Amino acid sequence: MHKRSKAYVLLLLSTFAVSQFPGFTGSAAHAAAAVTATVKTAAAVTEISTLTKLSSMNLGASFSVKLSDVSVFAQDSGNILTYTLTYTNSSSTSVNLANYFSKAVTTGGSVIKGSAVSADSPVKKIAGKETKSITYYANIGKAATVKGLKINMYGWNFSAASYEQRIGTFTVPSNYSLAALQGESKKTELNNVPVTTQASSLQIYHYNGKVYAKVGYSITNLGTRVLTDPGYSMNLKSSGGSVFTLALDESSSEYKIQPQEKKTLYFMTEIPAYMNLSNMTLQIAKQDEGLKLYLPVASYSLPAAVTADFTVAAGAVKKISVNSNIVDLQLKSSAVYAENENGIWTYQVRVKNAGSTAVTLPAYTLSVKSAEGYSFPITTTAFNSLTLKPLEEKLIELTASVPLELAQDTLQLQVIPPAGTESTSTIVLPAAYFQIPYKLESNTHVATEASVINNYGTFGVTLQSLQRLPWGDEDLVQAKLNIRNSTSKTITLPKLTGILKADLNDLSSTTQVVVDNDVSILAPGESAQLTVLAHIPYTLDYSQTKIILQETSGQFLSLSTSDGAVTSLAPLAAGSAIKITSTGKKASIQERLTTVYTGSSSKTVYSEVEMNSGESRQSNLSRLYATFRSADGQYFEADVNQSDLATGAAGKTLVTFSANVPSTVDTSSLQLYIGQGVAGGKLTSAGTEAAGYVNTSALTLNVKTVTPQSNLSSGISMFPYTLAVNSSSGSLTAGTTNLTLSINYSLTKDSTYQTGTYGHKLVLQFIDPYGQFFEKTLTFGTDLITGSNSLYTTTISSSLFKSLNGGNYRLKLYDEFQGQRMELGSQIYDITVTQPASATDDKDKDAETDTAGDASADSAS
């Protein structure tokens, strides 16, 4: 039964072969030759990359086959031909494929039987109403072209000598291209995922004496699942037949394509410098594990090679691919200034994610390359784990130092991706060589606004003032800046640190940045004021001041000015008040009293100011720092005496300033420079150490000379105390050495002010009729107490008093401060001398006492 069935099939096959493929007759051969000639003529016109126009071949009444694809992959063991036959069974019963087989006939005449690849070898039947494609392979030796190649279809015929009956032949057109044509998309499968693919670019790079080819491969995922790296072999084939294995480029490190997503991946390889770059192809192959062979998957004709240049013109944008995302790189600005025989460069690099998904940039290595061939590395952490959301951009601040002996106008900023690990074959090429425009850093002038752009926004920055004021045996350079938000959105300022440079002198070790009122959020148009200050030797002369503000990831702004620092301030008129507006420390400061204590070789300038709190709550007001300035420009640092207790709402504090000055200093036209103490970039409170000061103002002092009072009962002032001597007397027993001094006094204290430690002493001086003087230092609150008509007594001893019969004495009161005195007043009082009682008087007194006693006794009886 089986033999009859098989014979019937062969009879049908024979019938179809003769009727459909007349190539077995003379007329048919002539027709085939004519067709071949036509194809050859057409080939001169255009090439094709598909076999869709080839007719199908009938293998039976309801069973046909079509040649749908042909590919070749060159290998050392022989080129592997693959061809795909698509079978269609239109009947309702299955067809056994064991009854059919195929052979490839090369243009050289070799005939090789095709075998199914491992994935298709299990297929033995074509079910009813089924269409199925099966791929076959054959080793065709050195043959590299398929133009004119034939695929013969056979069936079994036991009447034939070899039992093989050729049913028909598929001839590959002479204008057929194994590779997809330039710019042509190709539908295929990668890892069983349907995709549309295209070879989009071929770039040639010359780097470090080598030549590299970079192939762009575009993939659109048409499937419903994510396409990951299928592990296929990617190869670049030259027109001469040389094959080079391609590796995934660093910019395409993630081979992951979502459904319906389109992504371009880049592959690279090193090629010989002498290679002909025309008519190159991209070949993709996958390994058949069962056959231990690489089989072709797809091939593409590459566009004409373009020699890529890493150099980017000044101001131009370089588009690079990072994980198949387009990222814009741009050297947005550069500036240089000279320092210590070096050009100190600052750069702004703009990085923008122009893609549709977030991207993490590589940790690029950056350097500045001179035309003379020297390379200077740039240290930065800005690219460490830098992730940008779609359309997000960052400005990266960089600095570099290049010796001035090298040409500064031909430098390049080179951006190089990180090298691959030893376990990978990744080829790393530069991302860009930016040409650096030569531009000297602009000179900023006081009160002129400059535009600054950084990662936080666009700002108008004004150097409001530049001052150089005394700080002990040093000077303090203070640069006050106004930073205005010139954008239309609210900006949050970062925590800023600063660097001040005076010519070549780096003052960063003492630099502080103090932000007024701790402003960090700026609405559109709003401003923040801050002061950058640093210590400098007072003997140092310099002409250029550089101010740099930095935040965590880099530079925020940089300004240079050749404007000289102001060393004196325009003073406020005498009696005017200084306004402190710092948040939580608002206050006004006004002179209360300034006077001079004169000594023998020096004098002490003493000034009291009222510090009135402007806060509605108890507050730790600013620690004040002050310096006296004479009319001829001499500065004398003041000792500050200030209460370290919190000041109540709307409360008052008395702050005193004093300084010892040479007696030759003219103290009649003094000014008092007062600032708010700072340390660690913060305003300090009274009782804490300061490392500088800000917000300095100058008060014109009204120096008063205290005229001694001639009537002590009218009261003398040692603020906050007022002392009035109501009366005083000296009493002495004649012939004795001790005089008793009595003082009736009234003492009041003004408790309006909160004060620091009281530094004054009241010196009481007693001058006797002989011109001798005796002194007592009295302390308010202990020796003298507040109240009216209080009595103070003391005893003064002198041997001269034995002969004193009367007279008067002078009381002088002095205000002693830091060892120097000021007379407050004096007055003369009388001395009362009492005679001692005699012996006769004593007897008389005794008799009188006895008589009185007797009388009393009598009266009692």
mmCIF file of C-alpha atoms in Angstrom, residues 467-471 476 478 566-572 578 589 607 609 623-640 657 669-677 693-701:
data_model
loop_
_atom_site.group_PDB
_atom_site.id
_atom_site.type_symbol
_atom_site.label_atom_id
_atom_site.label_comp_id
_atom_site.label_asym_id
_atom_site.label_seq_id
_atom_site.Cartn_x
_atom_site.Cartn_y
_atom_site.Cartn_z
ATOM 1 C CA GLN A 467 36.235 97.283 51.913
ATOM 2 C CA ARG A 468 39.555 96.795 53.659
ATOM 3 C CA LEU A 469 39.170 97.481 57.357
ATOM 4 C CA PRO A 470 41.307 96.753 60.399
ATOM 5 C CA TRP A 471 41.214 93.519 62.403
ATOM 6 C CA LEU A 476 39.842 92.345 56.896
ATOM 7 C CA GLN A 478 35.061 92.452 52.881
ATOM 8 C CA VAL A 566 37.872 101.177 50.397
ATOM 9 C CA THR A 567 39.836 101.718 53.611
ATOM 10 C CA SER A 568 37.602 104.377 55.152
ATOM 11 C CA LEU A 569 33.848 104.751 55.398
ATOM 12 C CA ALA A 570 31.633 107.774 54.996
ATOM 13 C CA PRO A 571 30.561 108.383 58.595
ATOM 14 C CA LEU A 572 27.059 108.983 59.814
ATOM 15 C CA ILE A 578 23.159 102.601 62.962
ATOM 16 C CA ILE A 589 22.866 101.676 67.807
ATOM 17 C CA SER A 607 32.531 105.423 74.280
ATOM 18 C CA VAL A 609 26.428 103.310 72.902
ATOM 19 C CA ARG A 623 28.245 90.670 69.171
ATOM 20 C CA LEU A 624 29.668 94.045 68.198
ATOM 21 C CA TYR A 625 33.181 94.724 66.992
ATOM 22 C CA ALA A 626 34.537 98.258 66.910
ATOM 23 C CA THR A 627 37.577 100.304 66.006
ATOM 24 C CA PHE A 628 38.325 103.952 66.726
ATOM 25 C CA ARG A 629 39.607 105.924 63.752
ATOM 26 C CA SER A 630 41.439 109.192 64.153
ATOM 27 C CA ALA A 631 41.239 112.063 61.727
ATOM 28 C CA ASP A 632 44.671 111.206 60.312
ATOM 29 C CA GLY A 633 43.647 107.616 59.524
ATOM 30 C CA GLN A 634 45.029 105.717 62.506
ATOM 31 C CA TYR A 635 42.987 102.785 63.781
ATOM 32 C CA PHE A 636 42.744 101.571 67.353
ATOM 33 C CA GLU A 637 40.913 98.328 68.065
ATOM 34 C CA ALA A 638 38.364 98.761 70.820
ATOM 35 C CA ASP A 639 37.786 96.544 73.820
ATOM 36 C CA VAL A 640 34.094 95.743 73.839
ATOM 37 C CA PHE A 657 34.074 100.543 73.692
ATOM 38 C CA SER A 669 37.543 114.213 65.724
ATOM 39 C CA LEU A 670 37.176 110.489 66.285
ATOM 40 C CA GLN A 671 34.998 108.066 64.379
ATOM 41 C CA LEU A 672 33.815 104.711 65.667
ATOM 42 C CA TYR A 673 33.606 101.856 63.120
ATOM 43 C CA ILE A 674 31.084 99.302 64.367
ATOM 44 C CA GLY A 675 30.394 95.910 62.759
ATOM 45 C CA GLN A 676 28.611 92.668 63.569
ATOM 46 C CA GLY A 677 30.928 89.881 64.681
ATOM 47 C CA TYR A 693 32.874 91.253 61.216
ATOM 48 C CA VAL A 694 30.429 92.449 58.571
ATOM 49 C CA ASN A 695 27.969 95.253 57.877
ATOM 50 C CA THR A 696 30.319 97.954 59.134
ATOM 51 C CA SER A 697 29.156 101.524 59.711
ATOM 52 C CA ALA A 698 31.005 104.596 60.943
ATOM 53 C CA LEU A 699 29.694 106.910 63.651
ATOM 54 C CA THR A 700 30.970 110.453 64.044
ATOM 55 C CA LEU A 701 31.651 110.727 67.766
#
